[in-house]
Coordinates of C-alpha atoms in Angstrom, one line a residue:
Chain A
M1 CA -71.3 54.9 -1.7
S2 CA -70.0 52.2 -1.0
I3 CA -67.3 51.8 1.8
E4 CA -63.7 50.9 1.0
L5 CA -60.3 49.6 3.0
T6 CA -58.7 52.4 4.2
Q7 CA -55.8 50.5 5.1
P8 CA -54.0 48.2 3.6
G9 CA -54.9 44.0 3.8
C10 CA -52.9 40.9 5.6
E11 CA -50.4 39.2 3.7
L12 CA -51.6 35.3 3.4
L13 CA -48.6 32.8 4.2
S14 CA -50.3 30.0 3.9
A15 CA -53.2 28.8 1.7
Q16 CA -53.8 25.4 3.2
P17 CA -54.4 26.2 6.5
V18 CA -55.1 29.9 5.7
V19 CA -51.6 31.7 7.6
I20 CA -51.4 35.6 7.7
K21 CA -49.3 37.6 8.3
N22 CA -50.6 40.7 10.8
V23 CA -48.6 43.3 11.4
K24 CA -48.4 45.9 14.0
N25 CA -47.4 49.2 15.1
Y26 CA -48.4 50.8 18.1
F27 CA -46.5 51.9 21.1
H28 CA -47.4 52.9 24.8
I29 CA -47.3 55.6 27.1
H30 CA -45.3 54.8 30.4
T31 CA -45.3 56.4 33.5
Y32 CA -42.2 56.4 36.3
G33 CA -44.5 58.0 38.5
G34 CA -43.1 58.1 41.8
L35 CA -40.5 56.1 40.9
S36 CA -39.3 59.4 38.2
P37 CA -36.5 61.1 40.2
F38 CA -34.7 57.8 40.1
F39 CA -34.3 58.4 35.9
A40 CA -34.4 62.4 35.8
G41 CA -31.1 61.6 38.2
L42 CA -29.5 59.2 36.4
R43 CA -29.6 62.4 33.3
E44 CA -27.6 64.6 36.0
G45 CA -24.9 61.6 37.0
K46 CA -26.7 61.0 40.2
L47 CA -27.6 57.3 41.4
L48 CA -30.4 57.7 43.3
G49 CA -32.1 54.6 45.9
T50 CA -34.7 55.0 48.8
R51 CA -34.5 54.5 52.0
C52 CA -38.0 53.7 54.6
G53 CA -38.9 57.2 55.3
N54 CA -40.4 55.3 59.0
A55 CA -37.1 55.6 61.8
S56 CA -38.7 52.6 64.3
C57 CA -38.5 50.1 60.8
E58 CA -36.2 47.5 60.9
E59 CA -35.0 47.9 57.5
Q60 CA -33.1 51.0 56.9
R61 CA -30.5 50.2 54.2
I62 CA -31.0 51.5 50.9
F63 CA -33.4 49.5 48.3
L64 CA -32.0 49.9 44.8
P65 CA -34.2 49.5 42.0
P66 CA -35.8 52.2 44.4
R67 CA -39.4 51.1 45.7
T68 CA -42.1 54.5 46.5
H69 CA -42.8 52.8 49.4
C70 CA -40.9 50.0 52.2
P71 CA -42.2 46.8 51.3
D72 CA -41.6 46.0 55.4
C73 CA -44.2 48.7 56.9
L74 CA -45.6 50.7 53.9
S75 CA -44.4 53.7 55.1
P76 CA -43.0 56.2 52.1
S77 CA -39.9 55.9 51.3
V78 CA -37.3 59.4 51.2
W79 CA -34.7 59.2 48.5
V80 CA -30.7 59.3 48.5
E81 CA -27.9 59.4 46.9
A82 CA -26.4 55.2 47.1
P83 CA -23.1 55.0 46.8
T84 CA -21.2 54.6 42.7
V85 CA -18.6 52.3 43.6
G86 CA -19.2 49.0 44.3
E87 CA -18.5 45.5 43.6
I88 CA -19.9 42.6 40.6
Y89 CA -22.0 39.9 42.6
T90 CA -22.4 37.9 39.2
H91 CA -22.8 38.0 35.7
T92 CA -23.0 36.7 32.6
E93 CA -22.6 37.2 28.6
I94 CA -25.8 38.5 26.7
L95 CA -24.8 36.7 22.9
Y96 CA -28.6 36.2 21.6
P97 CA -31.0 38.8 23.4
G98 CA -34.5 39.2 22.4
A99 CA -35.9 41.1 20.0
G100 CA -35.8 45.2 21.2
F101 CA -32.8 44.9 23.0
K102 CA -31.0 48.5 22.1
L103 CA -27.1 47.6 23.1
T104 CA -24.2 45.7 21.1
T105 CA -23.7 42.1 21.4
P106 CA -22.1 40.6 23.7
C107 CA -23.2 42.8 26.5
P108 CA -21.8 41.5 29.7
L109 CA -25.2 41.9 32.2
I110 CA -24.4 42.1 35.9
S111 CA -25.8 42.3 39.1
V112 CA -24.1 45.4 41.8
S113 CA -23.8 44.9 45.3
L114 CA -23.2 47.9 47.1
E115 CA -22.2 49.3 50.0
G116 CA -25.7 49.8 52.7
V117 CA -27.7 48.7 49.7
C118 CA -30.1 45.6 50.9
T119 CA -30.2 45.0 47.0
K120 CA -28.6 44.0 43.9
M121 CA -29.6 45.7 40.7
M122 CA -29.0 44.3 37.6
S123 CA -27.0 46.6 35.5
Y124 CA -24.5 45.9 32.6
L125 CA -20.8 46.6 32.5
K126 CA -19.7 49.0 29.8
E127 CA -16.2 48.6 28.8
G128 CA -13.2 45.4 30.3
Q129 CA -14.3 41.5 31.6
P130 CA -16.7 41.0 34.1
R131 CA -15.9 38.5 37.4
I132 CA -17.0 38.4 40.2
G133 CA -16.0 40.7 43.2
M134 CA -14.4 42.9 40.8
K135 CA -14.6 46.5 41.7
I136 CA -16.7 48.4 39.2
K137 CA -18.2 52.3 39.6
A138 CA -21.5 54.1 38.2
V139 CA -21.2 56.1 34.6
F140 CA -24.1 57.8 33.8
N141 CA -25.3 58.4 29.8
M142 CA -26.3 61.8 30.1
E143 CA -25.1 62.9 26.8
H144 CA -28.1 61.3 24.7
P145 CA -30.2 59.9 27.8
T146 CA -32.8 56.3 26.5
H147 CA -34.6 57.2 29.7
T148 CA -34.2 54.0 30.5
I149 CA -32.3 52.0 32.7
L150 CA -29.9 52.0 30.1
D151 CA -28.9 55.2 30.8
L152 CA -26.5 53.5 34.0
A153 CA -24.4 51.1 33.4
W154 CA -20.5 50.6 35.1
V155 CA -16.8 50.5 34.5
P156 CA -13.8 48.4 36.1
A157 CA -13.4 51.1 39.4
Chain B
M1 CA -34.4 40.6 56.7
I2 CA -37.8 38.9 55.9
K3 CA -39.6 37.6 59.2
L4 CA -42.5 35.0 58.8
G5 CA -44.6 35.1 61.0
P6 CA -46.7 31.8 62.6
G7 CA -50.1 32.8 60.2
N8 CA -47.8 33.2 57.6
L9 CA -46.4 29.8 58.0
R10 CA -49.9 27.8 59.0
I11 CA -50.3 24.8 57.1
P12 CA -53.1 24.7 54.6
K13 CA -56.0 22.1 54.7
F14 CA -59.0 21.0 52.1
E15 CA -61.9 21.1 53.5
K16 CA -62.7 17.8 51.3
P17 CA -60.4 15.5 49.7
V18 CA -60.0 16.0 46.5
Y19 CA -59.2 13.9 43.5
I20 CA -58.2 14.3 39.7
V21 CA -60.0 11.6 37.5
A22 CA -58.5 12.5 34.0
A23 CA -56.1 13.9 31.8
G24 CA -55.6 15.0 28.1
Q25 CA -53.1 17.2 26.5
T26 CA -52.0 17.8 23.0
D27 CA -48.5 17.0 21.4
F28 CA -46.6 20.5 21.6
R29 CA -44.7 22.0 18.7
K30 CA -42.8 24.6 18.2
K31 CA -45.6 26.0 15.4
Y32 CA -48.9 24.2 15.0
P33 CA -50.8 25.9 12.1
E34 CA -53.0 23.4 11.8
K35 CA -55.0 23.8 14.4
T36 CA -56.8 27.1 16.5
T37 CA -56.3 27.2 20.3
E38 CA -59.5 26.6 20.4
E39 CA -59.4 23.4 18.6
L40 CA -56.4 21.9 20.5
C41 CA -58.3 22.6 23.7
I42 CA -60.8 20.8 22.5
E43 CA -58.7 17.9 21.6
A44 CA -56.9 17.8 25.2
F45 CA -60.4 17.6 27.0
S46 CA -61.7 14.7 24.4
M47 CA -58.5 12.8 25.6
A48 CA -59.4 13.1 29.3
A49 CA -63.2 12.3 28.4
L50 CA -62.9 10.0 26.2
E51 CA -59.6 8.0 27.0
N52 CA -59.4 7.9 30.7
D53 CA -61.5 4.6 30.7
L54 CA -64.2 6.8 32.6
K55 CA -67.5 5.2 33.8
V56 CA -69.4 8.0 31.8
S57 CA -69.7 9.5 28.5
L58 CA -68.2 13.0 27.5
S59 CA -71.9 14.2 27.4
E60 CA -72.6 13.1 30.8
L61 CA -69.5 14.1 32.2
K62 CA -69.7 17.5 30.9
R63 CA -73.0 17.8 32.5
M64 CA -71.6 16.8 35.9
V65 CA -69.3 20.4 35.6
N66 CA -69.9 23.4 37.7
F67 CA -66.5 25.3 37.1
C68 CA -64.1 25.7 35.4
V69 CA -60.5 27.0 35.5
Y70 CA -58.3 28.1 32.3
S71 CA -54.4 28.4 32.2
Q72 CA -52.3 31.2 30.3
F73 CA -49.5 32.8 30.8
A74 CA -49.5 35.5 28.2
D75 CA -52.2 36.9 26.5
H76 CA -49.4 39.3 24.1
F77 CA -48.9 35.3 22.4
G78 CA -52.0 34.5 21.6
D79 CA -52.8 38.3 21.1
Q80 CA -57.0 37.9 21.5
L81 CA -57.6 39.3 25.3
L82 CA -60.2 37.0 27.1
A83 CA -59.2 34.1 25.3
A84 CA -60.7 32.0 28.2
S85 CA -64.0 32.8 27.0
K86 CA -63.8 31.6 23.9
I87 CA -62.2 28.4 25.2
H88 CA -65.1 27.8 27.5
D89 CA -67.7 28.2 23.9
A90 CA -65.6 26.1 22.2
L91 CA -65.8 23.5 24.8
G92 CA -69.4 24.4 25.6
F93 CA -69.2 24.3 29.0
D94 CA -71.7 28.2 29.1
P95 CA -73.1 29.6 30.6
L96 CA -71.0 27.8 33.7
G97 CA -68.9 30.3 35.9
N98 CA -64.9 29.8 35.0
I99 CA -62.0 32.5 35.7
E100 CA -58.4 32.4 34.2
V101 CA -55.3 32.4 36.1
K102 CA -52.0 34.0 35.6
T103 CA -49.1 33.3 37.5
G104 CA -46.2 33.6 34.8
G105 CA -44.4 29.8 34.3
A106 CA -46.2 29.1 37.3
T107 CA -49.8 29.8 36.0
G108 CA -50.9 26.0 35.4
G109 CA -50.0 24.8 38.6
H110 CA -51.7 27.8 39.9
S111 CA -54.8 27.1 38.1
V112 CA -55.0 23.7 39.3
L113 CA -54.5 24.8 42.9
A114 CA -57.6 27.6 42.0
G115 CA -59.7 24.5 40.9
A116 CA -58.8 22.2 44.0
L117 CA -59.4 25.3 45.8
A118 CA -63.4 25.2 44.6
V119 CA -63.6 21.8 45.6
A120 CA -62.0 21.3 48.4
S121 CA -64.4 24.0 49.5
G122 CA -67.6 22.3 48.3
Y123 CA -68.1 25.0 46.3
A124 CA -67.4 23.0 43.3
N125 CA -68.0 19.5 42.8
C126 CA -66.3 18.4 39.4
V127 CA -63.4 21.1 37.6
P128 CA -61.9 20.9 34.7
V129 CA -58.7 22.8 34.5
V130 CA -57.6 24.0 30.7
G131 CA -54.5 25.2 30.0
F132 CA -53.0 26.6 26.2
E133 CA -50.4 28.3 24.9
R134 CA -49.8 29.9 21.5
M135 CA -46.1 30.6 21.2
D136 CA -45.9 30.3 17.6
E137 CA -47.7 33.7 15.6
V138 CA -44.3 36.0 16.8
P139 CA -40.8 34.7 16.0
T140 CA -38.2 33.5 18.6
R141 CA -36.9 36.5 19.7
Q142 CA -40.0 38.7 19.7
G143 CA -41.1 35.4 21.9
N144 CA -38.5 36.0 23.9
A145 CA -39.3 40.0 24.5
Y146 CA -42.6 39.0 25.5
I147 CA -41.4 36.3 28.3
A148 CA -39.2 39.6 29.2
S149 CA -42.1 41.2 30.0
A150 CA -42.7 39.3 32.8
A151 CA -38.8 40.6 34.2
C152 CA -39.5 44.4 35.8
K153 CA -40.0 46.9 32.6
N154 CA -38.4 49.8 34.5
F155 CA -35.4 47.8 35.9
E156 CA -35.3 44.4 34.1
S157 CA -36.8 43.9 30.8
E158 CA -34.3 46.3 28.8
L159 CA -31.0 44.1 29.9
G160 CA -31.4 41.4 27.5
W161 CA -35.3 41.0 26.7
M162 CA -34.3 37.3 27.6
Y163 CA -35.1 35.3 30.6
T164 CA -32.2 33.3 29.8
A165 CA -29.6 35.8 30.5
Y166 CA -31.6 36.6 34.1
Y167 CA -31.5 32.9 34.8
A168 CA -27.6 32.7 33.7
L169 CA -26.9 35.2 36.5
M170 CA -28.0 33.1 38.9
A171 CA -26.1 30.2 37.2
Q172 CA -22.9 32.1 37.7
R173 CA -22.9 32.4 41.3
Y174 CA -23.9 29.6 42.0
Q175 CA -21.2 28.4 40.6
Y176 CA -19.3 30.6 42.1
E177 CA -20.9 29.4 45.6
H178 CA -21.3 25.5 45.3
K179 CA -18.6 24.8 42.6
V180 CA -21.4 22.7 40.4
P181 CA -19.2 21.6 37.7
R182 CA -20.8 22.1 34.0
E183 CA -20.9 18.4 33.5
T184 CA -23.3 17.9 35.7
L185 CA -25.6 20.7 34.5
A186 CA -25.1 19.3 31.1
K187 CA -26.1 15.5 32.1
I188 CA -29.4 17.2 33.2
A189 CA -30.0 18.1 29.7
V190 CA -29.1 15.1 28.3
K191 CA -31.7 13.6 30.8
N192 CA -34.8 15.3 29.7
H193 CA -34.2 15.3 26.1
G194 CA -33.7 11.6 26.3
Y195 CA -36.7 10.9 28.3
A196 CA -38.3 13.1 25.3
V197 CA -37.5 10.2 23.1
S198 CA -39.9 8.2 24.5
S199 CA -43.2 10.2 24.3
P200 CA -45.1 11.0 21.8
F201 CA -45.9 14.5 23.2
S202 CA -42.5 16.1 23.0
Q203 CA -41.1 18.3 20.7
N204 CA -37.4 18.1 21.6
P205 CA -36.9 14.7 21.8
M206 CA -32.6 13.9 21.6
R207 CA -30.0 11.3 22.4
I208 CA -27.4 13.3 22.7
T209 CA -23.9 13.2 25.2
V210 CA -22.7 15.7 28.2
E211 CA -19.9 16.7 25.6
D212 CA -23.0 18.0 23.2
V213 CA -24.0 19.9 25.8
L214 CA -21.0 21.5 26.6
E215 CA -20.0 22.4 23.0
N216 CA -23.0 23.7 21.9
T217 CA -23.8 27.5 21.3
L218 CA -24.4 29.6 24.3
V219 CA -27.5 32.0 24.7
S220 CA -26.0 33.6 27.9
D221 CA -22.6 32.5 29.5
P222 CA -22.6 29.4 31.1
L223 CA -26.3 28.4 29.5
S224 CA -26.6 26.7 25.8
F225 CA -29.2 26.3 23.7
L226 CA -29.4 22.5 24.6
E227 CA -30.5 23.8 28.1
C228 CA -33.1 25.6 27.9
C229 CA -37.2 25.2 27.7
V230 CA -38.2 25.0 24.4
M231 CA -41.6 28.0 22.6
S232 CA -44.4 25.5 22.4
T233 CA -47.5 25.5 21.3
G234 CA -50.1 22.8 22.8
A235 CA -52.8 22.3 25.3
A236 CA -53.7 20.2 28.8
V237 CA -56.5 19.8 30.7
L238 CA -56.8 17.7 33.6
I239 CA -60.3 17.0 36.0
L240 CA -60.5 17.4 39.8
A241 CA -63.3 16.4 41.4
D242 CA -64.5 15.6 45.4
E243 CA -65.1 12.1 46.5
E244 CA -68.7 10.9 46.0
T245 CA -67.8 12.9 42.2
A246 CA -64.8 11.2 41.3
Y247 CA -66.1 7.7 42.3
T248 CA -69.0 8.1 39.7
I249 CA -66.6 9.0 36.9
T250 CA -63.9 6.1 37.5
D251 CA -62.8 3.6 39.5
Q252 CA -59.5 5.0 39.6
P253 CA -59.3 8.5 40.6
I254 CA -55.8 10.0 42.0
R255 CA -55.6 11.7 45.3
L256 CA -54.5 15.4 45.4
T257 CA -53.1 15.5 48.4
A258 CA -51.7 18.9 48.9
I259 CA -51.3 21.9 46.4
C260 CA -49.4 25.4 47.6
S261 CA -47.6 27.8 46.4
G262 CA -45.4 30.6 47.8
T263 CA -43.4 33.5 46.1
H264 CA -40.9 35.9 45.7
T265 CA -39.5 39.4 44.8
L266 CA -40.1 39.3 40.8
R267 CA -36.9 41.3 40.8
T268 CA -34.4 38.9 41.5
A269 CA -31.9 41.9 42.5
D270 CA -34.8 42.4 45.7
R271 CA -34.3 39.4 47.6
R272 CA -33.4 40.2 51.3
P273 CA -30.8 37.4 52.8
M274 CA -32.8 36.0 55.6
E275 CA -32.4 33.0 57.5
V276 CA -33.3 29.1 56.2
L277 CA -36.5 28.3 56.0
R278 CA -36.0 24.1 57.4
L279 CA -38.2 21.2 56.0
P280 CA -39.6 18.7 57.9
H281 CA -36.4 16.3 57.5
E282 CA -33.7 19.2 58.1
P283 CA -32.1 18.9 61.4
E284 CA -31.9 22.4 63.0
D285 CA -28.2 22.7 62.8
L286 CA -28.3 22.1 58.9
Y287 CA -27.7 25.6 58.0
K288 CA -25.6 26.9 61.2
N289 CA -22.2 27.0 59.6
Y290 CA -24.1 27.9 55.4
Q291 CA -21.4 30.5 54.5
H292 CA -23.9 32.1 51.8
D293 CA -27.1 34.7 51.6
W294 CA -30.1 33.1 51.6
P295 CA -32.2 32.2 49.3
G296 CA -30.0 34.9 47.5
F297 CA -29.4 33.8 43.6
S298 CA -28.7 30.6 44.4
S299 CA -31.9 29.3 45.6
F300 CA -35.7 30.2 45.8
L301 CA -37.4 31.2 48.6
A302 CA -40.9 30.5 46.6
A303 CA -40.3 27.3 46.0
R304 CA -39.1 26.4 49.5
M305 CA -42.0 27.8 50.8
A306 CA -44.6 25.9 48.6
A307 CA -42.3 23.1 49.5
Y308 CA -42.8 23.7 53.4
L309 CA -46.0 23.7 53.4
A310 CA -46.7 21.0 50.4
Y311 CA -45.2 18.3 53.0
H312 CA -46.8 19.5 56.0
M313 CA -49.9 19.6 54.6
A314 CA -49.6 15.8 52.9
G315 CA -47.4 14.5 55.4
I316 CA -44.1 13.9 53.4
K317 CA -41.4 13.4 56.2
N318 CA -38.4 13.1 53.5
P319 CA -39.2 14.2 49.9
V320 CA -36.6 11.3 48.4
E321 CA -38.0 8.5 50.7
D322 CA -41.8 9.3 50.4
L323 CA -41.8 10.5 46.6
D324 CA -41.6 7.8 44.3
I325 CA -41.7 10.5 41.1
L326 CA -41.2 13.9 40.6
E327 CA -41.7 16.6 37.5
T328 CA -39.6 19.3 38.2
H329 CA -40.3 22.9 36.0
D330 CA -36.6 22.0 34.2
A331 CA -36.8 26.4 32.1
F332 CA -33.3 25.7 32.7
T333 CA -31.1 23.1 33.8
I334 CA -29.3 25.9 36.6
S335 CA -32.7 26.0 37.5
D336 CA -33.2 22.3 38.3
I337 CA -30.2 22.1 40.5
Q338 CA -31.4 24.9 42.7
T339 CA -34.9 23.2 42.9
Y340 CA -33.6 20.1 44.3
E341 CA -31.8 21.7 47.4
D342 CA -34.8 24.1 47.5
I343 CA -37.4 21.2 47.8
G344 CA -34.7 18.9 50.3
L345 CA -34.1 16.4 47.9
R346 CA -30.7 17.4 49.2
P347 CA -29.3 20.2 51.6
Y348 CA -28.6 23.5 50.0
G349 CA -25.2 23.5 48.0
R350 CA -25.3 19.9 47.2
G351 CA -28.3 19.5 44.7
R352 CA -25.3 17.8 42.5
E353 CA -25.8 14.7 44.2
F354 CA -29.0 14.0 42.9
I355 CA -27.8 14.1 39.4
D356 CA -24.4 12.3 40.4
S357 CA -26.1 9.8 42.7
G358 CA -28.2 8.7 39.3
E359 CA -31.0 8.6 41.7
C360 CA -33.1 11.4 39.0
Y361 CA -33.0 9.2 36.3
H362 CA -35.9 5.8 35.5
G363 CA -34.9 3.0 37.9
G364 CA -33.4 5.2 40.7
K365 CA -34.8 6.5 43.9
L366 CA -36.8 9.6 42.5
P367 CA -37.0 9.8 38.9
T368 CA -37.5 13.0 37.5
N369 CA -39.1 14.6 34.5
L370 CA -39.7 11.3 32.9
S371 CA -41.3 13.1 30.7
G372 CA -39.3 15.1 28.9
G373 CA -40.0 18.5 31.0
L374 CA -39.5 21.5 29.5
I375 CA -36.0 21.1 28.6
G376 CA -37.3 17.9 26.0
S377 CA -41.3 17.6 26.0
M378 CA -43.3 21.4 26.0
H379 CA -42.9 24.4 27.8
A380 CA -46.8 25.9 26.4
V381 CA -46.7 27.9 29.8
G382 CA -50.3 27.9 30.3
A383 CA -50.2 24.2 29.8
T384 CA -47.0 23.5 31.4
G385 CA -48.4 22.8 35.2
I386 CA -51.5 20.7 33.6
F387 CA -49.2 18.9 31.5
Q388 CA -46.6 17.7 34.0
I389 CA -49.3 16.8 36.7
N390 CA -51.0 14.6 33.5
E391 CA -47.6 12.7 34.0
I392 CA -47.8 12.3 37.4
F393 CA -51.3 11.2 37.1
W394 CA -51.0 8.4 34.6
Q395 CA -48.1 7.5 36.2
L396 CA -49.9 6.4 39.6
Q397 CA -52.3 5.3 38.1
Q398 CA -50.2 2.3 36.2
K399 CA -51.3 3.9 32.8
W400 CA -48.0 5.5 31.2
A401 CA -48.0 2.9 28.7
K402 CA -51.0 3.2 27.7
F403 CA -50.3 7.0 26.7
H404 CA -46.7 6.6 25.0
A405 CA -46.4 3.6 24.2
D406 CA -49.0 2.8 22.0
P407 CA -47.8 3.1 17.9
R408 CA -51.1 4.8 17.7
M409 CA -50.3 7.4 20.0
W410 CA -47.7 8.6 17.8
E411 CA -49.1 8.0 14.4
R412 CA -52.1 10.3 15.7
Y413 CA -49.4 12.8 15.8
G414 CA -47.5 12.0 12.8
K415 CA -45.1 9.9 14.1
T416 CA -43.1 6.9 13.9
K417 CA -42.3 5.0 18.0
P418 CA -38.8 5.5 17.6
A419 CA -37.0 1.8 17.2
D420 CA -34.8 3.0 21.1
F421 CA -38.2 3.4 23.0
E422 CA -38.3 3.5 26.7
N423 CA -41.0 1.6 29.0
L424 CA -40.9 4.7 31.9
Q425 CA -43.6 3.5 33.3
V426 CA -42.1 3.7 37.2
K427 CA -43.3 0.7 38.5
N428 CA -45.0 0.4 42.2
A429 CA -45.5 4.0 41.8
R430 CA -48.1 5.4 45.0
R431 CA -46.5 9.1 45.0
G432 CA -45.9 12.0 43.4
A433 CA -44.7 15.8 43.1
A434 CA -44.6 18.3 40.6
I435 CA -43.5 21.7 40.5
S436 CA -45.0 25.0 38.5
H437 CA -42.0 27.4 38.5
A438 CA -42.9 31.2 37.2
G439 CA -40.0 34.3 36.6
T440 CA -36.4 34.0 38.6
G441 CA -38.9 32.2 40.7
S442 CA -41.6 35.0 41.3
H443 CA -44.5 32.2 41.8
V444 CA -44.2 28.4 42.6
T445 CA -46.3 25.4 43.6
M446 CA -46.1 22.0 44.5
A447 CA -48.6 19.4 44.2
I448 CA -48.6 15.9 45.9
L449 CA -50.7 13.2 44.6
E450 CA -51.2 9.9 45.8
K451 CA -52.5 6.8 45.1
V452 CA -55.8 6.0 47.0

């Protein structure tokens, strides 16, 4: 009995120095864990943030992106619906994205300012030309969800 | 609101003084298939041991070492977990103890911090800090995706797989708040590509004009290709020692009077406004009428925290007056302007004056990134923070020309010394600083070096 290769070998790209092409093809199983309500919410057209569950904590504003625990007092958070109308805090246009980007380019990238929310989450503008201060509203990709942050986008309000 | 308590602002202190005794590095290239990562680290260590006029041989130096620190940003790039173990073996340091540090783009700075803590506490008295990154195994777009895995995978990475876009968000907000002209940002790119022309180590030397930058293709509006750092392969090494060991090794040790670290949320989104943390030279009422959120998207709390601690630790009263040379982490032109303000070269909103006044140039009050920086010379991430300190170290030793002007240095890397080479040694430089920076400001160190 002799031991044989069961997979193709590496392609030789250069003889001197010896350079080979090592092809990878694998996946990760990723959990959203305690942040799952946010991603489950997107499928139902809901924008869920979190608020500190400790009434005596100084920070009572909404966090979005959500946090399972308050960063100030480490109390467990409670889930609340965040406003779905806000304005653009800043923006750019992605022209040359990195590998794995799933949207068409040029893609307007935005940071979103929402009333009562102490953070300014990153997202994208699905329609229109962004400018700072522009009023926008949330839209949800519920038809063919990607189960990623790409299922949330914004359009002019 | 983030509130800092007195314990949070306690000024760090070394129990024993810490010195840098030697520095070495490779040249930096987009692709370096001729050499393995181990070979690059051996080359950088050998330069440190053999070309810094030391009083001990390479073998003697190696026998003085009692702890090592390794600096590599991303296992993804080298596709080798525990790479530090291979480097440690290749350098012949087994069975000495070592650690590998990981803080994104600031890994180099934090590795030097880790080595300094070992020396300052008396845990060790001679510590090589070895930084490296092999970024040439994957195409640039995949490399950018790897780097963007250092953004939040749940809420950010999918939005571009590209750090330039995350910095472009900051650039747009900065321009909205402070109206910095595109020309000023472009000048930083012109300067750093230009200084890279006089470095045999540099990957992206260029004589360009402001117009070239303004007409250059955009990666993410408003940042163009010429305003972004390079992606490099290479290595850099420096050697730390306590006082007695330092003077056994060299007659010209440079003292590391401070190296301090600050952090902020990985996601820029999560940065809640707070009161401005004032530096020693900033008057109490300086920001009384400041109109914008701080740090917001225009400033880096991590850099401000590192500078606050480092200035107090090193006794810096006014950085522009007290420092003679500076290396910033110019990953993008916008982050450079932001950093000038964070480290107090100008008040918030007025960082452009540091460029427009000419202070940042060779011959100016505080020459900045004479190495060519990350835009012109290199960003082999794990090596970067060490490379910056090496360049300051040689400047303070008045040995910049030895490592940059000798035509044989250029030949070593298959280059010819250019006809428009400039001597960038800063005359009588006594004190210098280097900023190492990660993410969109998730980790920052500031190191302060002083001639003894």
